[in-house]
Short mmCIF file of C-alpha atoms in Angstrom, two decimals:
data_model
loop_
_atom_site.label_atom_id
_atom_site.label_comp_id
_atom_site.label_asym_id
_atom_site.label_seq_id
_atom_site.Cartn_x
_atom_site.Cartn_y
_atom_site.Cartn_z
CA MET A 346 -46.27 -28.14 -81.58
CA ALA A 347 -43.28 -26.69 -83.38
CA THR A 348 -41.03 -29.00 -81.40
CA VAL A 349 -42.98 -32.05 -82.61
CA THR A 350 -42.71 -30.87 -86.19
CA VAL A 351 -38.95 -30.42 -86.04
CA THR A 352 -38.49 -33.85 -84.45
CA THR A 353 -40.52 -35.44 -87.21
CA LEU A 354 -38.55 -33.56 -89.87
CA GLU A 355 -35.27 -34.59 -88.38
CA GLY A 356 -36.35 -38.17 -88.50
CA SER A 357 -37.41 -37.69 -92.10
CA ILE A 358 -33.99 -36.38 -92.98
CA VAL A 359 -32.28 -39.40 -91.45
CA ASP A 360 -34.71 -41.75 -93.18
CA ASP A 361 -34.27 -40.05 -96.56
CA THR A 362 -30.51 -40.28 -96.22
CA ASN A 363 -30.56 -43.95 -95.38
CA GLN A 364 -32.96 -44.79 -98.20
CA GLY A 365 -31.10 -42.71 -100.81
CA THR A 366 -34.14 -40.64 -101.91
CA PRO A 367 -33.74 -38.01 -104.64
CA VAL A 368 -32.00 -34.75 -103.85
CA SER A 369 -35.07 -32.64 -104.66
CA ARG A 370 -37.03 -34.32 -101.86
CA ASN A 371 -34.20 -33.89 -99.39
CA ALA A 372 -33.97 -30.23 -100.39
CA SER A 373 -37.69 -29.75 -99.66
CA VAL A 374 -37.33 -31.46 -96.26
CA VAL A 375 -34.44 -29.20 -95.34
CA HIS A 376 -36.42 -26.18 -96.47
CA SER A 377 -39.30 -27.30 -94.27
CA SER A 378 -36.92 -27.71 -91.39
CA VAL A 379 -35.55 -24.22 -91.77
CA THR A 380 -39.16 -22.85 -92.07
CA SER A 381 -40.13 -24.60 -88.91
CA CYS A 382 -37.23 -23.01 -87.10
CA HIS A 383 -39.09 -19.72 -87.32
CA THR A 384 -41.87 -21.21 -85.17
CA MET A 385 -39.36 -22.39 -82.51
CA THR A 386 -38.18 -20.49 -79.52
CA PRO A 387 -34.72 -18.85 -80.18
CA SER A 388 -32.93 -21.31 -77.88
CA LEU A 389 -34.36 -24.41 -79.59
CA ALA A 390 -33.68 -23.02 -83.07
CA GLY A 391 -30.07 -22.16 -82.09
CA SER A 392 -29.54 -25.67 -80.65
CA PHE A 393 -30.94 -27.28 -83.81
CA LEU A 394 -28.69 -25.28 -86.16
CA ALA A 395 -25.61 -25.66 -83.91
CA SER A 396 -26.10 -29.48 -83.95
CA ARG A 397 -26.07 -29.48 -87.75
CA SER A 398 -23.06 -27.20 -87.81
CA ARG A 399 -21.13 -29.53 -85.43
CA LYS A 400 -21.88 -32.52 -87.69
CA ALA A 401 -20.56 -30.65 -90.73
CA VAL A 402 -17.40 -29.63 -88.93
CA SER A 403 -16.88 -33.13 -87.64
CA ALA A 404 -17.17 -34.64 -91.17
CA GLU A 405 -14.77 -32.00 -92.50
CA ASP A 406 -12.27 -32.69 -89.71
CA GLU A 407 -12.31 -36.45 -90.45
CA SER A 408 -11.41 -35.79 -94.08
CA ARG A 409 -8.81 -33.05 -93.47
CA MET A 410 -5.46 -33.10 -95.33
CA PRO A 411 -2.30 -31.03 -94.86
CA PRO A 412 -0.66 -28.82 -97.62
CA THR A 413 0.47 -31.06 -100.45
CA PHE A 414 4.12 -29.94 -100.51
CA SER A 415 4.42 -30.26 -96.75
CA LEU A 416 3.03 -33.77 -96.83
CA ALA A 417 5.34 -34.65 -99.71
CA THR A 418 8.29 -33.38 -97.68
CA VAL A 419 7.62 -35.72 -94.70
CA LEU A 420 6.86 -38.59 -97.04
CA TRP A 421 10.20 -37.90 -98.77
CA LEU A 422 11.89 -38.19 -95.39
CA SER A 423 10.40 -41.64 -95.01
CA LEU A 424 11.99 -42.75 -98.31
CA LEU A 425 15.35 -41.20 -97.33
CA SER A 426 15.31 -42.98 -93.98
CA GLY A 427 14.85 -46.30 -95.76
CA VAL A 428 17.59 -45.65 -98.25
CA ASN A 429 20.05 -44.45 -95.52
CA LEU A 430 19.52 -47.64 -93.56
CA VAL A 431 20.06 -50.18 -96.33
CA ILE A 432 22.43 -48.47 -98.82
CA VAL A 433 25.37 -49.81 -96.85
CA ILE A 434 24.15 -53.41 -96.60
CA PRO A 435 25.74 -54.71 -99.85
CA THR A 436 29.18 -53.25 -98.98
CA ALA A 437 29.05 -53.53 -95.18
CA ASP A 438 30.63 -56.94 -94.95
CA ASP A 439 33.64 -55.90 -97.05
CA TYR A 440 34.02 -52.55 -95.24
CA VAL A 441 33.89 -54.19 -91.78
CA HIS A 442 36.32 -56.99 -92.61
CA ARG A 443 38.75 -54.41 -94.13
CA LEU A 444 38.80 -52.60 -90.78
CA GLY A 445 39.19 -55.74 -88.67
CA GLY A 446 35.55 -56.58 -87.88
CA ASP A 447 33.55 -59.82 -88.32
CA GLU A 448 30.12 -60.90 -89.56
CA LEU A 449 28.37 -60.14 -86.27
CA PHE A 450 29.92 -56.69 -86.01
CA GLY A 451 28.61 -56.00 -89.53
CA GLY A 452 25.09 -56.82 -88.43
CA LEU A 453 25.51 -54.64 -85.35
CA MET A 454 26.73 -51.74 -87.53
CA ILE A 455 23.65 -52.01 -89.74
CA GLY A 456 21.33 -52.37 -86.75
CA ALA A 457 22.92 -49.41 -84.95
CA VAL A 458 20.84 -46.92 -86.93
CA PRO A 459 17.40 -48.14 -85.85
CA LEU A 460 18.56 -48.99 -82.32
CA LEU A 461 19.98 -45.56 -81.72
CA ALA A 462 16.97 -44.04 -83.42
CA MET A 463 14.95 -45.04 -80.34
CA PHE A 464 17.03 -42.58 -78.34
CA GLY A 465 16.82 -40.07 -81.14
CA ILE A 466 12.99 -40.20 -80.92
CA GLY A 467 13.17 -39.19 -77.27
CA PHE A 468 15.72 -36.47 -78.12
CA ASN A 469 13.60 -34.84 -80.83
CA GLN A 470 10.44 -35.14 -78.75
CA LEU A 471 12.32 -33.28 -75.98
CA LEU A 472 13.22 -30.55 -78.47
CA LEU A 473 9.57 -30.23 -79.54
CA ARG A 474 8.40 -30.00 -75.95
CA GLN A 475 10.95 -27.29 -75.31
CA GLY A 476 9.15 -25.14 -77.91
CA LEU A 477 11.26 -25.79 -81.05
CA SER A 478 9.16 -25.97 -84.22
CA LEU A 479 8.85 -29.15 -86.28
CA LYS A 480 10.62 -27.40 -89.17
CA THR A 481 13.64 -26.56 -86.93
CA VAL A 482 13.85 -30.12 -85.63
CA LEU A 483 13.75 -31.49 -89.19
CA LEU A 484 16.69 -29.26 -90.09
CA LEU A 485 18.68 -30.19 -86.98
CA MET A 486 18.16 -33.88 -87.61
CA SER A 487 19.23 -33.45 -91.24
CA VAL A 488 22.48 -31.67 -90.18
CA GLY A 489 23.29 -34.54 -87.80
CA THR A 490 22.62 -37.11 -90.55
CA VAL A 491 24.96 -35.29 -92.97
CA LEU A 492 27.72 -35.31 -90.34
CA GLY A 493 27.15 -39.02 -89.59
CA ASN A 494 27.39 -39.99 -93.25
CA VAL A 495 30.56 -37.95 -93.72
CA LEU A 496 32.11 -39.75 -90.68
CA TYR A 497 31.10 -43.08 -92.27
CA ALA A 498 32.81 -42.10 -95.48
CA VAL A 499 36.12 -41.13 -93.78
CA ALA A 500 36.23 -44.14 -91.42
CA GLY A 501 38.82 -45.77 -93.71
CA LEU A 502 41.24 -43.01 -92.83
CA THR A 503 41.04 -43.90 -89.12
CA LYS A 504 41.54 -47.62 -89.85
CA SER A 505 39.15 -48.42 -86.99
CA MET A 506 35.90 -50.40 -87.21
CA TRP A 507 34.65 -48.40 -84.17
CA THR A 508 34.52 -45.25 -86.33
CA LEU A 509 32.04 -47.07 -88.57
CA LEU A 510 29.88 -47.93 -85.54
CA ALA A 511 30.10 -44.36 -84.21
CA ALA A 512 29.07 -42.95 -87.57
CA ARG A 513 26.06 -45.21 -87.80
CA CYS A 514 25.09 -44.31 -84.17
CA VAL A 515 25.12 -40.63 -85.11
CA ILE A 516 22.93 -41.33 -88.17
CA GLY A 517 20.55 -43.28 -85.90
CA LEU A 518 20.29 -40.50 -83.27
CA CYS A 519 19.47 -37.99 -86.01
CA ASN A 520 17.22 -40.29 -88.03
CA GLY A 521 14.01 -38.40 -87.22
CA SER A 522 12.02 -41.54 -88.13
CA ASN A 523 9.03 -40.58 -85.92
CA LEU A 524 8.55 -37.15 -87.39
CA SER A 525 6.81 -38.34 -90.53
CA SER A 526 4.26 -40.56 -88.74
CA MET A 527 3.75 -37.84 -86.12
CA TYR A 528 2.98 -35.31 -88.83
CA ILE A 529 0.49 -37.67 -90.52
CA GLY A 530 -1.22 -38.38 -87.20
CA LEU A 531 -1.63 -34.70 -86.40
CA THR A 532 -2.67 -33.35 -89.81
CA VAL A 533 -4.58 -36.14 -91.60
CA GLY A 534 -8.19 -36.89 -90.66
CA MET A 535 -9.23 -40.29 -89.49
CA ARG A 536 -11.05 -41.10 -92.70
CA ARG A 537 -7.90 -40.88 -94.86
CA ARG A 538 -5.23 -41.68 -92.30
CA SER A 539 -4.97 -45.41 -93.12
CA GLU A 540 -4.62 -44.51 -96.84
CA VAL A 541 -1.86 -41.95 -96.21
CA THR A 542 -0.14 -44.33 -93.84
CA PHE A 543 -0.03 -46.93 -96.63
CA TYR A 544 1.67 -44.36 -98.90
CA PHE A 545 4.14 -43.49 -96.08
CA LEU A 546 5.10 -47.13 -95.60
CA ALA A 547 5.18 -47.86 -99.32
CA LEU A 548 7.69 -45.04 -99.80
CA ASN A 549 9.69 -46.36 -96.86
CA THR A 550 9.79 -49.79 -98.49
CA LEU A 551 10.71 -48.20 -101.82
CA GLY A 552 13.66 -46.70 -100.00
CA TYR A 553 14.70 -50.21 -99.06
CA ALA A 554 14.65 -51.04 -102.73
CA LEU A 555 16.50 -47.95 -103.88
CA GLY A 556 19.27 -48.34 -101.28
CA PRO A 557 20.77 -51.57 -102.62
CA ALA A 558 20.24 -50.37 -106.22
CA LEU A 559 22.11 -47.13 -105.49
CA ALA A 560 24.87 -49.12 -103.85
CA ALA A 561 25.26 -51.17 -107.03
CA VAL A 562 25.27 -48.04 -109.18
CA LEU A 563 27.86 -46.38 -106.95
CA GLU A 564 30.02 -49.55 -107.10
CA VAL A 565 29.98 -49.52 -110.89
CA PHE A 566 30.63 -45.74 -111.05
CA VAL A 567 33.60 -45.81 -108.74
CA LYS A 568 35.20 -48.68 -110.64
CA SER A 569 34.47 -47.09 -114.03
CA VAL A 570 36.31 -43.88 -113.08
CA HIS A 571 39.21 -45.95 -111.57
CA VAL A 572 38.96 -44.32 -108.15
CA ASN A 573 39.90 -46.56 -105.27
CA ASN A 574 41.48 -44.94 -102.20
CA LEU A 575 40.78 -44.50 -98.52
CA VAL A 576 38.57 -41.44 -99.16
CA LEU A 577 36.44 -42.66 -102.09
CA ASP A 578 35.80 -46.23 -103.07
CA SER A 579 32.78 -48.57 -103.28
CA ASP A 580 32.67 -48.81 -99.49
CA THR A 581 32.77 -45.10 -98.72
CA ALA A 582 30.71 -43.84 -101.69
CA PRO A 583 27.32 -44.49 -99.96
CA GLY A 584 28.34 -42.12 -97.13
CA TRP A 585 29.25 -39.26 -99.46
CA PHE A 586 26.17 -39.81 -101.60
CA MET A 587 23.75 -39.72 -98.65
CA ALA A 588 25.42 -36.59 -97.19
CA ILE A 589 24.73 -34.77 -100.49
CA ILE A 590 21.16 -36.02 -100.65
CA TYR A 591 20.37 -34.82 -97.12
CA LEU A 592 21.84 -31.40 -97.93
CA LEU A 593 19.35 -31.20 -100.81
CA TYR A 594 16.55 -32.29 -98.42
CA MET A 595 17.44 -29.47 -96.04
CA ALA A 596 16.87 -27.04 -98.92
CA GLN A 597 13.48 -28.63 -99.62
CA VAL A 598 12.44 -28.23 -95.94
CA LEU A 599 13.47 -24.52 -95.97
CA LEU A 600 11.65 -23.77 -99.23
CA VAL A 601 8.33 -25.65 -99.17
CA PHE A 602 7.55 -27.07 -95.72
CA GLU A 603 4.77 -25.21 -93.84
CA ASP A 604 5.42 -25.45 -90.12
CA LEU A 605 2.89 -26.57 -87.51
CA PRO A 606 2.09 -24.63 -84.31
CA ALA A 607 4.49 -25.45 -81.44
CA GLU A 608 1.56 -26.22 -79.09
CA LEU A 609 0.37 -28.90 -81.53
CA THR A 610 3.66 -30.79 -81.86
CA GLY A 611 4.71 -30.53 -78.22
CA SER A 612 3.25 -33.34 -76.06
CA GLU A 613 3.65 -35.03 -72.72
CA PRO A 614 5.01 -38.62 -72.47
CA LEU A 615 2.43 -41.34 -72.92
CA GLY A 616 0.47 -41.93 -69.76
CA THR A 617 1.48 -38.81 -67.79
CA ASN A 618 -1.07 -36.24 -66.60
CA VAL A 619 -3.82 -38.17 -68.28
CA ALA A 620 -7.24 -38.91 -66.88
CA THR A 621 -8.00 -42.53 -66.10
CA ASP A 622 -10.67 -42.77 -68.79
CA GLU A 623 -8.21 -41.45 -71.38
CA ARG A 624 -5.45 -44.03 -70.82
CA PRO A 625 -4.72 -46.28 -73.82
CA PRO A 626 -6.23 -49.82 -73.86
CA MET A 627 -3.36 -51.97 -72.69
CA LEU A 628 -4.03 -55.19 -74.67
CA ALA A 629 -4.72 -53.38 -77.97
CA THR A 630 -1.73 -51.11 -77.47
CA CYS A 631 0.67 -54.02 -76.82
CA ALA A 632 -0.70 -55.92 -79.81
CA ALA A 633 -0.23 -52.90 -82.11
CA PHE A 634 3.35 -52.35 -80.84
CA TRP A 635 4.20 -56.06 -81.41
CA ASP A 636 2.80 -55.90 -84.93
CA LEU A 637 4.95 -52.85 -85.71
CA CYS A 638 8.08 -54.41 -84.20
CA MET A 639 7.51 -57.72 -85.96
CA ALA A 640 6.91 -56.22 -89.37
CA SER A 641 10.05 -54.07 -89.17
CA ALA A 642 12.14 -57.02 -87.88
CA VAL A 643 11.04 -59.27 -90.74
CA ASN A 644 11.91 -56.58 -93.31
CA THR A 645 15.46 -56.07 -92.04
CA THR A 646 16.02 -59.77 -91.40
CA ALA A 647 15.09 -60.46 -95.02
CA GLU A 648 17.38 -57.68 -96.39
CA VAL A 649 20.44 -58.77 -94.47
CA TYR A 650 19.83 -62.47 -95.08
CA VAL A 651 19.38 -62.03 -98.85
CA VAL A 652 22.75 -60.26 -99.24
CA LYS A 653 24.44 -62.75 -96.96
CA ILE A 654 23.13 -65.83 -98.79
CA GLY A 655 23.87 -64.29 -102.14
CA GLN A 656 27.51 -63.48 -101.39
CA ARG A 657 28.36 -66.30 -99.00
CA TYR A 658 26.32 -69.30 -100.34
CA TRP A 659 25.71 -68.46 -104.03
CA GLY A 660 29.02 -66.76 -104.79
CA TRP A 661 27.43 -63.53 -106.08
CA SER A 662 29.27 -60.20 -106.36
CA ILE A 663 28.29 -57.08 -104.46
CA VAL A 664 26.53 -55.69 -107.52
CA THR A 665 24.55 -58.86 -108.23
CA SER A 666 23.42 -59.34 -104.66
CA ALA A 667 22.52 -55.64 -104.36
CA LEU A 668 20.47 -55.69 -107.54
CA PHE A 669 18.67 -58.90 -106.44
CA LEU A 670 17.73 -57.30 -103.11
CA ALA A 671 16.66 -54.08 -104.84
CA ALA A 672 14.38 -55.99 -107.20
CA LEU A 673 12.78 -57.86 -104.32
CA MET A 674 12.14 -54.70 -102.31
CA LEU A 675 10.87 -52.87 -105.38
CA CYS A 676 8.33 -55.63 -106.07
CA ALA A 677 7.31 -55.66 -102.41
CA SER A 678 6.91 -51.90 -102.48
CA ILE A 679 4.66 -51.92 -105.50
CA SER A 680 2.70 -54.86 -104.14
CA SER A 681 2.24 -53.02 -100.82
CA ALA A 682 0.96 -49.89 -102.55
CA VAL A 683 -1.51 -51.89 -104.64
CA VAL A 684 -2.72 -54.00 -101.75
CA GLY A 685 -2.97 -50.95 -99.49
CA SER A 686 -5.06 -49.07 -102.09
CA LEU A 687 -7.45 -52.00 -102.43
CA THR A 688 -7.74 -52.81 -98.71
CA THR A 689 -8.50 -49.25 -97.70
CA ARG A 690 -11.46 -49.33 -100.08
CA PHE A 691 -12.89 -52.73 -99.21
CA MET A 692 -11.65 -53.25 -95.67
CA THR A 693 -12.51 -50.37 -93.39
CA SER A 694 -11.60 -52.13 -90.13
CA ASP A 695 -7.92 -51.99 -89.12
CA ARG A 696 -8.28 -54.93 -86.73
CA THR A 697 -9.75 -57.14 -89.45
CA GLY A 698 -6.85 -56.21 -91.74
CA LEU A 699 -4.40 -57.17 -89.01
CA LEU A 700 -5.93 -60.59 -88.54
CA VAL A 701 -6.28 -61.38 -92.24
CA GLY A 702 -2.78 -60.12 -92.98
CA SER A 703 -1.12 -62.17 -90.34
CA LEU A 704 -2.94 -65.37 -91.39
CA LEU A 705 -1.96 -64.91 -95.01
CA GLY A 706 1.55 -64.07 -93.94
CA CYS A 707 1.94 -67.41 -92.23
CA ALA A 708 0.75 -69.22 -95.37
CA ALA A 709 3.19 -67.17 -97.51
CA CYS A 710 6.15 -68.53 -95.54
CA ALA A 711 5.94 -71.86 -97.36
CA PRO A 712 8.39 -70.99 -100.19
CA LEU A 713 11.00 -69.75 -97.68
CA PHE A 714 11.74 -73.26 -96.34
CA HIS A 715 14.89 -75.00 -97.48
CA PHE A 716 14.01 -77.52 -100.21
CA ASP A 717 17.60 -78.56 -100.99
CA LEU A 718 17.44 -77.39 -104.62
CA HIS A 719 20.78 -77.69 -106.40
CA ALA A 720 20.45 -74.92 -109.02
CA VAL A 721 21.16 -71.45 -107.65
CA SER A 722 18.64 -69.97 -110.09
CA ALA A 723 15.89 -72.22 -108.64
CA GLN A 724 16.84 -71.33 -105.09
CA ALA A 725 16.87 -67.62 -105.90
CA ALA A 726 13.51 -67.77 -107.71
CA LEU A 727 11.78 -69.63 -104.89
CA LEU A 728 13.25 -67.34 -102.22
CA GLY A 729 12.31 -64.25 -104.25
CA VAL A 730 8.71 -65.26 -104.68
CA GLY A 731 8.34 -66.12 -101.01
CA LEU A 732 9.91 -62.91 -99.80
CA VAL A 733 7.82 -60.68 -102.05
CA LEU A 734 4.68 -62.32 -100.67
CA VAL A 735 5.79 -62.18 -97.06
CA LEU A 736 7.14 -58.61 -97.20
CA SER A 737 4.01 -57.36 -98.95
CA LEU A 738 1.88 -58.83 -96.19
CA VAL A 739 4.02 -57.69 -93.26
CA ASN A 740 3.99 -54.20 -94.74
CA LEU A 741 0.19 -54.45 -94.83
CA ILE A 742 0.22 -55.48 -91.18
CA ARG A 743 2.55 -52.60 -90.32
CA ALA A 744 0.35 -50.06 -92.07
CA PHE A 745 -2.84 -51.28 -90.36
CA ALA A 746 -1.13 -51.37 -86.96
CA LEU A 747 0.33 -47.88 -87.37
CA ALA A 748 -3.03 -46.44 -88.35
CA ALA A 749 -4.77 -48.30 -85.51
CA SER A 750 -2.28 -47.11 -82.95
CA SER A 751 -3.33 -43.49 -83.47
CA LYS A 752 -7.02 -44.31 -83.45
CA ILE A 753 -7.36 -46.43 -80.27
CA VAL A 754 -6.29 -43.52 -78.04
CA PRO A 755 -7.87 -40.14 -77.34
CA ALA A 756 -6.62 -37.15 -79.36
CA SER A 757 -4.57 -35.95 -76.37
CA LEU A 758 -2.37 -39.07 -76.57
CA LYS A 759 -2.04 -39.30 -80.37
CA ASN A 760 1.37 -37.56 -80.60
CA SER A 761 2.90 -39.72 -77.86
CA MET A 762 1.38 -42.86 -79.31
CA ASN A 763 2.98 -42.12 -82.68
CA SER A 764 6.35 -41.68 -80.99
CA TRP A 765 6.11 -45.01 -79.16
CA ALA A 766 4.95 -46.72 -82.34
CA THR A 767 8.08 -45.50 -84.07
CA VAL A 768 10.22 -46.68 -81.17
CA PHE A 769 8.94 -50.23 -81.64
CA MET A 770 9.42 -50.09 -85.38
CA THR A 771 13.01 -48.97 -84.93
CA LEU A 772 13.53 -51.68 -82.30
CA GLY A 773 12.37 -54.27 -84.80
CA ARG A 774 14.68 -52.81 -87.44
CA GLY A 775 17.72 -53.05 -85.19
CA ALA A 776 16.93 -56.54 -83.98
CA GLY A 777 16.20 -57.70 -87.51
CA ALA A 778 19.67 -56.64 -88.78
CA ILE A 779 21.36 -58.73 -86.04
CA ILE A 780 19.02 -61.72 -86.51
CA GLY A 781 19.49 -61.71 -90.32
CA SER A 782 23.27 -61.78 -89.98
CA VAL A 783 23.26 -65.09 -88.04
CA LEU A 784 20.48 -66.99 -89.84
CA SER A 785 21.15 -69.87 -92.25
CA PRO A 786 18.95 -71.43 -95.02
CA LEU A 787 17.69 -73.98 -92.46
CA SER A 788 16.71 -71.47 -89.77
CA PHE A 789 15.43 -68.51 -91.80
CA ALA A 790 11.90 -69.73 -92.58
CA PRO A 791 11.09 -71.10 -89.07
CA VAL A 792 12.13 -67.80 -87.51
CA VAL A 793 9.95 -65.69 -89.84
CA LEU A 794 7.03 -68.10 -89.45
CA GLY A 795 7.35 -67.96 -85.66
CA MET A 796 7.17 -64.20 -85.57
CA LEU A 797 4.06 -64.19 -87.82
CA GLY A 798 2.51 -66.94 -85.72
CA VAL A 799 2.80 -64.81 -82.59
CA THR A 800 1.21 -61.98 -84.60
CA VAL A 801 -1.84 -64.14 -85.34
CA LEU A 802 -2.22 -64.93 -81.63
CA ALA A 803 -1.88 -61.22 -80.75
CA SER A 804 -4.50 -60.24 -83.38
CA VAL A 805 -6.97 -62.81 -82.08
CA ALA A 806 -6.45 -61.85 -78.43
CA SER A 807 -6.81 -58.09 -79.06
CA HIS A 808 -9.53 -58.19 -81.73
CA SER A 809 -12.38 -57.13 -79.46
CA ARG A 810 -10.26 -54.34 -77.93
CA MET A 811 -8.82 -52.87 -81.12
CA LYS A 812 -11.53 -50.27 -81.59
CA PRO A 813 -11.24 -46.54 -82.23
CA SER A 814 -11.48 -44.41 -79.17
CA ASP A 815 -14.61 -42.25 -78.79
CA LYS A 816 -12.28 -39.29 -78.26
CA ALA A 817 -9.96 -40.04 -81.18
CA SER A 818 -9.45 -37.56 -83.95
#
């Protein structure tokens, strides 16, 4: 008879919760439930209380957050990675031509960072699996980035364009671009992971805005102090500046970052030693990876194309083109943060966000087409509006895809999934730099629209499969 009473009371609790009855009534029901536990057998009472305890722990786990300063440290790395990639874009063409390179080599030099970052991801994952702590890997990656930026700054002394490429390759290998997303996936609960991912990507996009702006500031500073030699000029100043910034970042990691257990950060490669029922869903995984690659490619394509069209077609200076790009990326960053905050409140499904974002992205490509306007101001205004809309939406797609990629797999595969997601983002970054360097006003819009069109097809095809795994955490 006690068993019947408890079953009824449990049903009452569920009904009261669904109907939103007053707290006083709920409290009396819970009190009755506890009283009835005294009439149960010990095993039934223990099972009843353990079930409630598991529900409470599960809810707490879904809402968990890491230490604030540690989270801020990895988010700061996301911003620095963005700055380090694009700070050289406004001066890259001049630097490369001075050392004997051409337009395509300039695009390759910019794209070398994300392309080599793919190998860097495998390298730092190997270090983590060998037992090194996340804090140690962060410091090692920062040391390598400092050395790469110093090599970039002294490339003028060697008078070889290959020194530039080697420097950017070192920066890419030590980029550590997957460590931020890995930390978020491991420490932030599922309930707030999409929200934190939006902040992570908004800061990354803000870095893409700060990079060109800093390049313009450094250009003005170097000319104002009348320094122009092989060691320090407007071309080499970004390398010296980023080396100093990463030294400061190393101090931040040492002082405030709280390390994670080595057994948590070490993981096996995706798909190895995994039970069949724990393997990632193939269609959903491929769609998420394409979304990440596409969004990153569109970002870099736009950045390189804007600087190219400003300096080559509109006759702008390095400072003017850099500030124009910085303004565009800043607007896109702010828009991404606002849109991300709203969508995480009103759109709880990642797959719906991917589909809606890709459809709106296609529509936003309209201003990017070449309308043969004669005034440079009109061309710049139309391109600027179109790019802010498109970049805001592709950043939305990237955030939803990154959040979904860690939810569609079991908890045992989350670390590896984050690493592969970063690989595809860096692949898109590298490809975008090369694509942007060869596009013209006639081909830019069709290429961007084509990438977004494929994203729509991928979102439709994978919609029914893009569901959180029952074993996700």
